[in-house]
Short mmCIF file of C-alpha atoms in Angstrom, two decimals:
data_model
loop_
_atom_site.label_atom_id
_atom_site.label_comp_id
_atom_site.label_asym_id
_atom_site.label_seq_id
_atom_site.Cartn_x
_atom_site.Cartn_y
_atom_site.Cartn_z
CA MET A 1 127.17 140.29 112.37
CA GLN A 2 126.53 136.79 111.01
CA GLU A 3 123.66 136.31 113.45
CA GLY A 4 122.13 139.65 112.43
CA SER A 5 122.33 138.90 108.74
CA SER A 6 120.82 135.49 109.38
CA ASP A 7 117.90 137.05 111.25
CA ARG A 8 117.30 139.54 108.44
CA ALA A 9 117.39 136.75 105.87
CA THR A 10 114.90 134.77 107.87
CA SER A 11 112.60 137.78 108.21
CA SER A 12 112.67 138.51 104.50
CA GLY A 13 112.14 134.85 103.66
CA SER A 14 108.97 134.75 105.74
CA GLN A 15 107.51 137.57 103.65
CA ARG A 16 107.85 135.72 100.38
CA ASP A 17 105.06 133.85 98.69
CA SER A 18 104.16 130.51 100.18
CA LYS A 19 106.35 127.73 98.89
CA LEU A 20 105.48 124.18 97.94
CA GLU A 21 107.52 121.41 99.48
CA LEU A 22 105.81 118.18 98.48
CA PHE A 23 108.41 115.49 98.69
CA GLY A 24 108.54 111.77 99.17
CA PHE A 25 108.12 110.28 102.62
CA ASP A 26 111.84 109.87 103.25
CA SER A 27 112.49 113.46 102.22
CA LEU A 28 109.68 114.66 104.45
CA VAL A 29 111.54 113.19 107.40
CA ASN A 30 114.35 115.61 106.58
CA ILE A 31 111.99 118.53 105.98
CA LEU A 32 110.21 118.15 109.31
CA GLY A 33 113.46 117.84 111.24
CA LEU A 34 113.02 114.24 112.33
CA LYS A 35 116.72 113.63 111.64
CA SER A 36 117.39 115.74 114.71
CA MET A 37 116.40 112.71 116.76
CA THR A 38 119.71 111.16 115.70
CA GLY A 39 121.75 114.29 116.26
CA GLU A 40 122.12 115.12 112.58
CA GLU A 41 121.72 118.64 111.23
CA THR A 42 119.63 118.92 108.10
CA GLN A 43 118.46 121.72 105.88
CA ALA A 44 115.19 121.65 103.98
CA PRO A 45 115.44 121.70 100.19
CA SER A 46 114.33 124.75 98.30
CA SER A 47 110.83 125.14 96.99
CA PRO A 48 109.64 124.52 93.43
CA ARG A 49 109.05 128.22 92.93
CA GLU A 50 112.72 128.89 93.44
CA GLY A 51 113.48 126.22 90.87
CA GLU A 52 116.44 124.62 92.62
CA ASP A 53 117.12 121.54 94.71
CA VAL A 54 120.14 122.19 96.89
CA ALA A 55 120.94 121.53 100.51
CA ILE A 56 123.11 123.95 102.46
CA THR A 57 124.91 123.24 105.69
CA ILE A 58 126.76 125.92 107.58
CA GLY A 59 130.25 125.29 108.83
CA ARG A 60 130.78 121.80 107.41
CA PRO A 61 130.08 119.75 104.27
CA LYS A 62 126.68 118.19 103.81
CA GLU A 63 126.35 114.78 105.47
CA THR A 64 124.57 112.12 103.51
CA GLY A 65 123.40 108.67 104.47
CA PRO A 66 124.07 105.45 102.59
CA LYS A 67 122.99 105.45 98.98
CA PHE A 68 121.07 102.62 97.34
CA GLY A 69 121.09 101.26 93.83
CA THR A 70 118.24 100.24 91.55
CA MET A 71 117.47 96.93 93.27
CA MET A 72 117.27 97.95 96.95
CA GLY A 73 116.43 101.61 96.37
CA VAL A 74 113.57 101.30 93.88
CA PHE A 75 112.69 97.76 92.82
CA VAL A 76 112.32 96.25 96.31
CA PRO A 77 110.30 99.19 97.79
CA CYS A 78 107.97 99.18 94.77
CA LEU A 79 107.55 95.41 94.99
CA GLN A 80 106.81 95.67 98.70
CA ASN A 81 104.14 98.31 98.14
CA ILE A 82 102.50 96.64 95.13
CA LEU A 83 102.14 93.15 96.61
CA GLY A 84 99.44 93.41 99.24
CA ILE A 85 96.38 92.06 100.92
CA ILE A 86 94.20 91.94 97.81
CA TYR A 87 96.29 89.19 96.26
CA TYR A 88 96.04 86.98 99.33
CA ILE A 89 92.39 87.22 100.31
CA ARG A 90 90.53 88.46 97.23
CA PHE A 91 92.40 87.38 94.10
CA THR A 92 91.07 83.81 93.88
CA TRP A 93 87.56 85.10 94.52
CA ILE A 94 87.96 87.62 91.68
CA VAL A 95 89.04 84.80 89.35
CA GLY A 96 85.95 82.80 90.31
CA MET A 97 83.62 85.74 89.76
CA ALA A 98 85.10 87.20 86.55
CA GLY A 99 86.33 83.94 85.04
CA VAL A 100 89.78 83.34 83.65
CA TRP A 101 89.62 85.38 80.47
CA GLN A 102 87.98 88.45 81.99
CA SER A 103 90.40 88.26 84.93
CA LEU A 104 93.23 88.39 82.40
CA VAL A 105 91.62 91.47 80.86
CA LEU A 106 91.16 93.06 84.29
CA VAL A 107 94.79 92.52 85.31
CA SER A 108 96.01 93.75 81.93
CA PHE A 109 93.84 96.88 82.17
CA CYS A 110 95.05 97.79 85.66
CA GLY A 111 98.63 96.95 84.72
CA ALA A 112 98.36 99.21 81.66
CA CYS A 113 97.25 102.14 83.85
CA THR A 114 100.22 101.77 86.18
CA PHE A 115 102.70 101.05 83.37
CA LEU A 116 101.70 104.19 81.43
CA THR A 117 101.89 106.17 84.65
CA GLY A 118 105.31 104.65 85.26
CA LEU A 119 106.48 105.94 81.86
CA SER A 120 105.25 109.45 82.69
CA LEU A 121 106.76 109.24 86.15
CA SER A 122 110.10 108.16 84.66
CA ALA A 123 110.10 111.16 82.33
CA ILE A 124 109.30 113.57 85.17
CA ALA A 125 111.86 111.97 87.49
CA THR A 126 114.66 112.32 84.92
CA ASN A 127 113.92 115.96 84.13
CA GLY A 128 116.57 117.59 86.26
CA ALA A 129 118.02 116.76 89.65
CA MET A 130 115.93 114.95 92.25
CA LYS A 131 118.43 114.93 95.08
CA GLY A 132 116.00 115.92 97.78
CA GLY A 133 112.49 115.23 96.63
CA GLY A 134 109.99 113.15 94.80
CA PRO A 135 108.01 113.80 91.62
CA TYR A 136 105.70 116.33 93.30
CA TYR A 137 108.59 118.73 93.62
CA LEU A 138 109.33 118.65 89.89
CA ILE A 139 105.64 118.85 88.94
CA GLY A 140 105.12 121.83 91.22
CA ARG A 141 108.21 123.55 89.88
CA ALA A 142 107.19 123.05 86.24
CA LEU A 143 103.41 123.59 86.35
CA GLY A 144 102.94 125.53 89.55
CA PRO A 145 102.33 124.59 93.18
CA GLU A 146 98.57 124.26 92.74
CA VAL A 147 99.04 121.30 90.40
CA GLY A 148 101.55 119.69 92.71
CA ILE A 149 99.41 120.14 95.78
CA SER A 150 96.35 118.56 94.14
CA ILE A 151 98.38 115.46 93.35
CA GLY A 152 99.80 115.47 96.86
CA LEU A 153 96.36 115.60 98.50
CA CYS A 154 95.10 112.69 96.38
CA PHE A 155 98.16 110.72 97.37
CA PHE A 156 97.61 111.59 101.05
CA LEU A 157 93.95 110.53 101.02
CA GLY A 158 94.77 107.34 99.14
CA ASN A 159 97.37 106.35 101.71
CA ALA A 160 95.19 107.33 104.67
CA VAL A 161 92.29 105.16 103.48
CA ALA A 162 94.67 102.38 102.43
CA GLY A 163 95.76 102.10 106.07
CA SER A 164 92.25 100.95 106.97
CA MET A 165 92.31 98.38 104.16
CA TYR A 166 95.49 96.84 105.52
CA VAL A 167 94.12 96.82 109.08
CA LEU A 168 90.87 95.13 108.03
CA GLY A 169 92.83 92.62 105.95
CA ALA A 170 94.99 91.70 108.94
CA VAL A 171 91.97 91.41 111.26
CA GLU A 172 89.95 89.37 108.75
CA THR A 173 92.87 86.97 108.29
CA PHE A 174 93.34 86.64 112.04
CA LEU A 175 89.65 85.89 112.65
CA ASP A 176 89.63 83.32 109.85
CA ALA A 177 92.72 81.66 111.29
CA VAL A 178 91.46 81.78 114.90
CA PRO A 179 87.63 81.75 114.81
CA SER A 180 87.44 81.33 118.59
CA ALA A 181 88.91 84.82 119.01
CA GLY A 182 85.72 86.39 117.71
CA LEU A 183 83.59 88.20 120.26
CA PHE A 184 80.49 87.86 118.07
CA GLN A 185 80.18 84.48 116.40
CA GLU A 186 78.47 84.43 113.04
CA SER A 187 77.63 81.55 110.72
CA VAL A 188 76.04 82.12 107.34
CA THR A 189 73.91 79.35 105.85
CA VAL A 190 73.68 79.69 102.08
CA VAL A 191 71.29 77.87 99.79
CA ASN A 192 73.40 76.97 96.78
CA ASN A 193 70.96 77.92 94.07
CA THR A 194 73.45 80.37 92.65
CA LEU A 195 74.80 80.15 89.14
CA ILE A 196 77.81 77.85 88.91
CA ASN A 197 79.00 77.38 85.33
CA GLY A 198 75.64 78.51 84.05
CA THR A 199 73.52 76.07 86.04
CA ALA A 200 71.77 76.33 89.39
CA THR A 201 73.17 74.02 92.05
CA ALA A 202 71.01 72.35 94.67
CA GLY A 203 71.67 71.69 98.34
CA THR A 204 72.87 73.83 101.20
CA ALA A 205 76.23 74.75 102.61
CA THR A 206 77.18 76.45 105.87
CA ILE A 207 79.95 79.01 105.50
CA SER A 208 81.36 80.75 108.57
CA THR A 209 82.50 84.33 108.13
CA PRO A 210 83.87 86.87 110.63
CA SER A 211 81.28 89.06 112.25
CA LEU A 212 81.04 92.67 111.15
CA HIS A 213 81.26 93.77 114.79
CA ASP A 214 84.41 91.70 115.32
CA LEU A 215 86.03 93.39 112.35
CA GLN A 216 85.06 96.80 113.70
CA VAL A 217 86.18 96.20 117.30
CA TYR A 218 89.48 94.53 116.48
CA GLY A 219 90.13 96.98 113.65
CA VAL A 220 89.75 100.03 115.88
CA ILE A 221 91.96 98.48 118.57
CA VAL A 222 94.70 97.60 116.06
CA THR A 223 94.58 101.09 114.52
CA ILE A 224 94.98 102.74 117.93
CA LEU A 225 97.93 100.48 118.77
CA LEU A 226 99.57 101.28 115.44
CA CYS A 227 99.14 105.00 116.13
CA PHE A 228 101.00 104.64 119.44
CA ILE A 229 103.81 102.88 117.59
CA VAL A 230 103.92 105.68 115.03
CA PHE A 231 104.15 108.31 117.77
CA GLY A 232 107.05 106.53 119.40
CA GLY A 233 109.13 104.97 116.66
CA VAL A 234 109.25 106.71 113.29
CA LYS A 235 112.93 106.03 112.80
CA ILE A 236 112.57 102.34 113.64
CA ILE A 237 109.63 101.94 111.25
CA ASN A 238 111.60 103.36 108.33
CA LYS A 239 114.53 101.06 109.03
CA VAL A 240 112.64 97.78 109.49
CA ALA A 241 110.18 98.33 106.63
CA PRO A 242 112.20 96.30 104.08
CA ALA A 243 112.20 93.34 106.49
CA PHE A 244 108.43 92.99 106.03
CA LEU A 245 109.09 91.94 102.44
CA ILE A 246 110.72 88.67 103.56
CA PRO A 247 107.51 86.98 104.84
CA VAL A 248 105.70 88.18 101.71
CA LEU A 249 108.18 86.53 99.35
CA PHE A 250 108.33 83.37 101.48
CA SER A 251 104.54 83.08 101.57
CA LEU A 252 104.38 83.50 97.78
CA LEU A 253 106.86 80.65 97.41
CA CYS A 254 104.70 78.45 99.68
CA ILE A 255 101.58 79.28 97.65
CA TYR A 256 103.16 78.32 94.33
CA LEU A 257 104.61 75.11 95.78
CA GLY A 258 101.17 74.20 97.13
CA VAL A 259 99.53 74.92 93.77
CA PHE A 260 101.85 72.58 91.88
CA ILE A 261 101.59 69.68 94.37
CA ALA A 262 97.82 69.99 94.91
CA PRO A 263 95.63 68.20 95.73
CA ARG A 264 97.02 66.85 98.98
CA HIS A 265 95.43 64.16 101.12
CA ASN A 266 93.61 66.67 103.37
CA ALA A 267 92.56 69.09 100.62
CA PRO A 268 88.90 70.12 100.21
CA LYS A 269 86.93 68.36 97.52
CA GLY A 270 86.78 71.52 95.39
CA ILE A 271 90.56 71.63 94.90
CA THR A 272 91.16 69.48 91.82
CA GLY A 273 94.81 70.29 91.22
CA LEU A 274 96.02 71.83 87.97
CA SER A 275 93.52 70.58 85.41
CA LEU A 276 92.53 71.65 81.92
CA THR A 277 88.96 70.66 82.79
CA SER A 278 88.87 73.12 85.68
CA LEU A 279 90.45 75.80 83.50
CA ARG A 280 87.78 75.28 80.84
CA ASP A 281 84.96 75.31 83.40
CA ASN A 282 86.25 78.53 84.96
CA TRP A 283 86.99 80.28 81.65
CA GLY A 284 83.75 82.29 81.47
CA SER A 285 82.44 84.81 83.99
CA GLU A 286 79.70 84.21 86.57
CA TYR A 287 78.76 87.65 87.84
CA GLN A 288 76.12 87.41 90.55
CA ARG A 289 74.87 88.85 93.81
CA THR A 290 76.61 88.29 97.14
CA ASN A 291 76.04 89.24 100.74
CA ASN A 292 78.29 91.69 102.55
CA ALA A 293 80.79 88.90 103.29
CA GLY A 294 81.18 88.11 99.59
CA VAL A 295 79.34 84.78 99.79
CA PRO A 296 77.15 84.12 96.72
CA ASP A 297 73.53 84.84 97.59
CA PRO A 298 70.71 85.38 95.05
CA ASN A 299 69.11 87.80 97.53
CA GLY A 300 72.37 89.58 98.35
CA SER A 301 72.66 93.35 98.46
CA ILE A 302 75.76 93.65 96.25
CA TYR A 303 75.93 92.81 92.56
CA TRP A 304 79.41 92.30 91.17
CA GLY A 305 80.29 93.25 87.61
CA PHE A 306 83.53 93.92 85.78
CA ASN A 307 83.65 97.61 86.77
CA ALA A 308 83.14 96.75 90.44
CA LEU A 309 85.96 94.21 90.30
CA VAL A 310 88.27 96.86 88.83
CA GLY A 311 87.61 99.01 91.90
CA LEU A 312 88.29 96.03 94.15
CA PHE A 313 91.50 94.89 92.46
CA PHE A 314 93.23 98.15 91.54
CA PRO A 315 94.88 98.73 94.98
CA ALA A 316 96.85 95.55 94.25
CA VAL A 317 98.82 97.37 91.52
CA THR A 318 99.45 100.68 93.31
CA GLY A 319 102.78 101.51 94.91
CA ILE A 320 104.76 102.54 91.84
CA MET A 321 105.82 105.82 93.48
CA ALA A 322 107.66 104.12 96.33
CA GLY A 323 110.98 104.36 94.52
CA SER A 324 110.67 108.00 93.47
CA ASN A 325 109.64 108.92 97.01
CA ARG A 326 113.06 107.66 98.12
CA SER A 327 114.98 109.68 95.54
CA ALA A 328 117.11 111.34 98.22
CA SER A 329 118.72 107.99 99.11
CA LEU A 330 119.49 106.83 95.55
CA LYS A 331 122.93 106.75 93.96
CA ASP A 332 121.63 107.56 90.48
CA THR A 333 118.03 108.74 90.33
CA GLN A 334 118.16 109.27 86.57
CA ARG A 335 118.76 105.57 85.99
CA SER A 336 117.32 103.81 89.05
CA ILE A 337 113.81 105.30 89.11
CA PRO A 338 112.77 104.41 85.53
CA ILE A 339 114.36 100.95 85.47
CA GLY A 340 113.32 99.96 89.01
CA THR A 341 109.75 101.27 88.78
CA LEU A 342 108.96 99.77 85.38
CA SER A 343 110.65 96.47 86.28
CA ALA A 344 108.55 96.14 89.44
CA THR A 345 105.37 96.96 87.50
CA LEU A 346 106.07 94.40 84.78
CA THR A 347 107.15 91.74 87.32
CA THR A 348 104.00 92.02 89.43
CA THR A 349 101.72 92.21 86.39
CA ALA A 350 103.29 89.05 84.95
CA MET A 351 102.88 87.34 88.34
CA TYR A 352 99.20 88.29 88.48
CA LEU A 353 98.57 87.03 84.94
CA LEU A 354 100.26 83.71 85.76
CA SER A 355 98.26 83.44 88.98
CA VAL A 356 94.99 83.86 87.06
CA LEU A 357 95.80 80.82 84.95
CA LEU A 358 97.02 78.77 87.91
CA PHE A 359 94.06 79.51 90.18
CA GLY A 360 91.61 79.05 87.33
CA ALA A 361 92.97 75.54 86.73
CA LEU A 362 93.36 74.68 90.41
CA SER A 363 89.82 74.29 91.74
CA THR A 364 86.13 74.41 90.96
CA ARG A 365 84.31 77.73 90.68
CA GLU A 366 82.33 77.01 93.83
CA GLU A 367 85.57 76.66 95.79
CA LEU A 368 86.92 79.89 94.32
CA LEU A 369 83.77 81.80 95.32
CA THR A 370 83.33 80.39 98.83
CA ASP A 371 86.92 80.18 100.11
CA ARG A 372 88.41 83.67 100.08
CA LEU A 373 91.58 82.40 101.73
CA LEU A 374 92.15 79.71 99.13
CA THR A 375 95.77 80.85 98.93
CA ALA A 376 96.24 79.72 102.52
CA THR A 377 94.27 76.50 101.99
CA VAL A 378 96.55 75.28 99.19
CA ALA A 379 99.82 76.64 100.63
CA TRP A 380 102.59 74.20 101.48
CA PRO A 381 103.37 73.02 104.10
CA THR A 382 100.63 74.62 106.21
CA PRO A 383 98.18 77.56 106.01
CA VAL A 384 99.77 79.04 109.13
CA VAL A 385 102.66 80.27 106.99
CA ILE A 386 100.27 82.33 104.88
CA TYR A 387 98.39 83.66 107.90
CA ILE A 388 101.64 84.91 109.45
CA GLY A 389 102.83 86.36 106.15
CA ILE A 390 99.55 88.19 105.56
CA ILE A 391 99.37 89.66 109.07
CA LEU A 392 103.00 90.82 109.11
CA SER A 393 102.90 92.31 105.64
CA THR A 394 99.59 94.12 106.19
CA LEU A 395 100.58 95.55 109.56
CA GLY A 396 103.88 96.72 108.08
CA ALA A 397 102.06 98.38 105.18
CA ALA A 398 99.59 100.01 107.61
CA LEU A 399 102.49 101.44 109.62
CA GLN A 400 103.98 102.90 106.46
CA CYS A 401 100.65 104.57 105.62
CA LEU A 402 100.22 106.00 109.13
CA THR A 403 103.84 107.20 109.10
CA GLY A 404 104.08 108.75 105.65
CA ALA A 405 100.63 110.27 105.08
CA PRO A 406 100.71 112.66 108.10
CA ARG A 407 104.11 114.01 107.06
CA LEU A 408 102.89 114.69 103.58
CA LEU A 409 99.85 116.52 104.97
CA ALA A 410 102.04 118.56 107.34
CA ALA A 411 104.34 119.56 104.48
CA ILE A 412 101.35 120.73 102.44
CA ALA A 413 99.99 122.71 105.40
CA ASN A 414 103.33 124.43 106.00
CA ASP A 415 103.17 126.01 102.54
CA ASP A 416 100.07 128.13 103.37
CA ILE A 417 98.44 127.36 100.04
CA LEU A 418 95.25 125.97 101.60
CA PRO A 419 94.24 127.96 104.73
CA VAL A 420 91.98 125.14 105.90
CA LEU A 421 95.09 123.04 106.56
CA ASN A 422 96.70 125.57 108.92
CA TYR A 423 95.80 123.35 111.89
CA PHE A 424 98.32 120.78 110.69
CA LYS A 425 101.30 123.10 110.52
CA VAL A 426 104.36 122.04 112.46
CA SER A 427 107.64 123.74 113.29
CA GLU A 428 110.94 122.28 112.22
CA GLY A 429 111.95 119.40 114.45
CA VAL A 430 108.41 118.80 115.76
CA GLU A 431 106.39 115.66 115.17
CA PRO A 432 103.16 116.23 113.15
CA HIS A 433 100.88 115.00 115.92
CA ALA A 434 97.79 116.81 114.64
CA ALA A 435 98.24 115.39 111.14
CA THR A 436 98.82 111.93 112.59
CA LEU A 437 95.62 112.13 114.64
CA PHE A 438 93.68 113.33 111.61
CA THR A 439 95.05 110.46 109.51
CA ALA A 440 94.17 108.02 112.29
CA LEU A 441 90.60 109.37 112.44
CA ILE A 442 90.23 108.83 108.68
CA CYS A 443 91.60 105.32 109.09
CA ILE A 444 89.30 104.51 112.02
CA GLY A 445 86.28 105.93 110.17
CA CYS A 446 86.93 103.56 107.28
CA VAL A 447 87.64 100.64 109.62
CA ILE A 448 84.21 101.14 111.23
CA ILE A 449 82.67 100.40 107.83
CA GLY A 450 84.00 96.90 108.44
CA ASN A 451 83.89 95.82 104.80
CA LEU A 452 87.11 95.74 102.82
CA ASP A 453 85.16 95.37 99.57
CA LEU A 454 83.55 98.79 100.05
CA ILE A 455 86.79 100.55 101.01
CA THR A 456 88.91 99.46 98.07
CA PRO A 457 86.91 101.42 95.42
CA THR A 458 87.56 104.60 97.40
CA ILE A 459 91.28 103.87 97.46
CA THR A 460 91.11 103.16 93.74
CA MET A 461 89.62 106.58 93.03
CA PHE A 462 92.23 108.51 95.01
CA PHE A 463 95.15 106.68 93.45
CA LEU A 464 93.74 106.92 89.94
CA LEU A 465 93.24 110.66 90.33
CA CYS A 466 96.81 110.96 91.59
CA TYR A 467 98.10 108.94 88.63
CA ALA A 468 95.94 110.97 86.27
CA GLY A 469 97.64 114.12 87.57
CA VAL A 470 101.07 112.66 86.88
CA ASN A 471 100.05 111.65 83.34
CA LEU A 472 98.46 115.02 82.61
CA SER A 473 101.53 116.84 83.88
CA CYS A 474 103.79 114.81 81.60
CA PHE A 475 101.36 115.29 78.70
CA LEU A 476 101.31 119.08 79.08
CA LEU A 477 105.05 119.36 79.55
CA ASP A 478 105.71 117.16 76.53
CA LEU A 479 103.13 118.92 74.34
CA LEU A 480 104.27 122.44 75.24
CA ASP A 481 107.93 121.49 74.84
CA ALA A 482 109.09 124.01 77.40
CA PRO A 483 112.82 124.82 77.49
CA SER A 484 113.05 123.35 80.99
CA TRP A 485 111.49 120.05 79.86
CA ARG A 486 114.41 117.87 78.83
CA PRO A 487 113.95 114.42 80.42
CA ARG A 488 116.68 111.86 80.00
CA TRP A 489 114.11 109.06 79.77
CA LYS A 490 113.36 108.97 76.06
CA TYR A 491 110.84 106.11 75.98
CA HIS A 492 107.77 108.27 76.42
CA HIS A 493 105.39 110.23 74.22
CA TRP A 494 102.64 112.72 74.89
CA SER A 495 100.06 110.36 73.36
CA LEU A 496 100.93 107.63 75.88
CA SER A 497 100.58 110.07 78.75
CA LEU A 498 97.22 111.21 77.38
CA VAL A 499 95.97 107.62 77.09
CA GLY A 500 97.14 106.93 80.64
CA ALA A 501 95.34 110.01 81.94
CA LEU A 502 92.10 109.08 80.15
CA LEU A 503 92.22 105.55 81.56
CA CYS A 504 92.79 106.88 85.07
CA VAL A 505 90.07 109.54 84.86
CA GLY A 506 87.45 107.27 83.29
CA THR A 507 87.78 104.36 85.71
CA PRO A 508 86.84 105.95 89.08
CA PHE A 509 83.31 106.85 87.97
CA ASP A 510 82.44 103.20 87.46
CA SER A 511 83.86 102.41 90.90
CA TYR A 512 81.91 105.32 92.39
CA HIS A 513 78.74 103.96 90.80
CA PHE A 514 79.40 100.64 92.55
CA ILE A 515 79.75 102.38 95.93
CA CYS A 516 76.58 104.42 95.64
CA HIS A 517 74.41 101.86 93.84
CA PRO A 518 75.40 98.36 94.92
#
């Protein structure tokens, strides 16, 4: 009789309206039945349309894994996702191009976008229980599944394209560290008649950069290898992900030690050490044309302005949803998500602002513009530490993108809201192979572009649209003052959410202009 009633319940449930189950990556592992690999029995949470978040197990109490606090559950994952490749191989170049004061404005602007989004996210995350899902679940329950699914798709595309950014960053670092590994050698000879501190410099300089074809070949190979790892070791990837933060923190320590003891006996002539003279010389901006490798060239095809640099830098401040995506494994989501997310945002923003001042006072502008791996050049005791840290951290981040994005896409497809996504449906307990292949194809397509500078504006647009959706959701819920809208996080206001949404919506168009009209 129990089996018959279960079958009838299943039959009636299949005739209901499609349900939205957009959860964080860890929760998606439960939804898609991946816990069955370990012998555990799990039950998918209810949909937003049903308005509840409960897990039911038949015959025995619900089994839960270890719970994490604010530090390890939210702060560390957010820190790991925010600190990335842009800081290592593009940040010093951005300081040289924008100057110190405009770099401070740029970092403050991007930090304001993520901080305001963090306030809205904190309000949404504390509005009711989040035992089994991320913010998309609550947004879909409050404003309808269509709103939640639009945010989910932006988040999926942002993570899929971000995988290619991490792969290209790892390959570019490897080729810079081991130039002999390049299959296509390329040396760029630049006539230094570019603007340096407002004057044209004479003479020539030969700057070696990785070949575009090397970046493409190695990038495709690395992406394929990462896909094989994703197919075979999802559980291992989720467990070892925090370990990738260790080389990141150690490499940051080596960079700051090298900055304070510079210049060393073998340092390039352009590294002056911390100097007020260098800080004054690098205070103003020197926007100019560069070639595809970012080397200043008066005949270059790309002109860099402030808006273009926003599109390049913004991926360095994304990752604020990492904590809320792990809400199922938190001891106290109501407290941990707001404190951990906002603390990670403020910590990284303060670190970026300090780095602008340090790098601006460390070397000449010519050194900042021609040595994109200046962080490795000044690191103590050797640049090899930074190379290893960059490669490990970027490959770990790429694995996270290739692991989480397909599961999010499969969860969206299973809800039957968008018929075009029916190809990516999966049954419970089945790996989303089709979604993984589709994500890999997106990643490979961006890797073939071979230019990290052209990929980052696309990532910026997807993440800003996702953050705009979060801000708009909080704005509407706060303005309408619905009975179900009672967040415990009181440090928010509808005006702040509106400002955050306007900042996020207005920025991508400038980045899009840079992509289409370099």
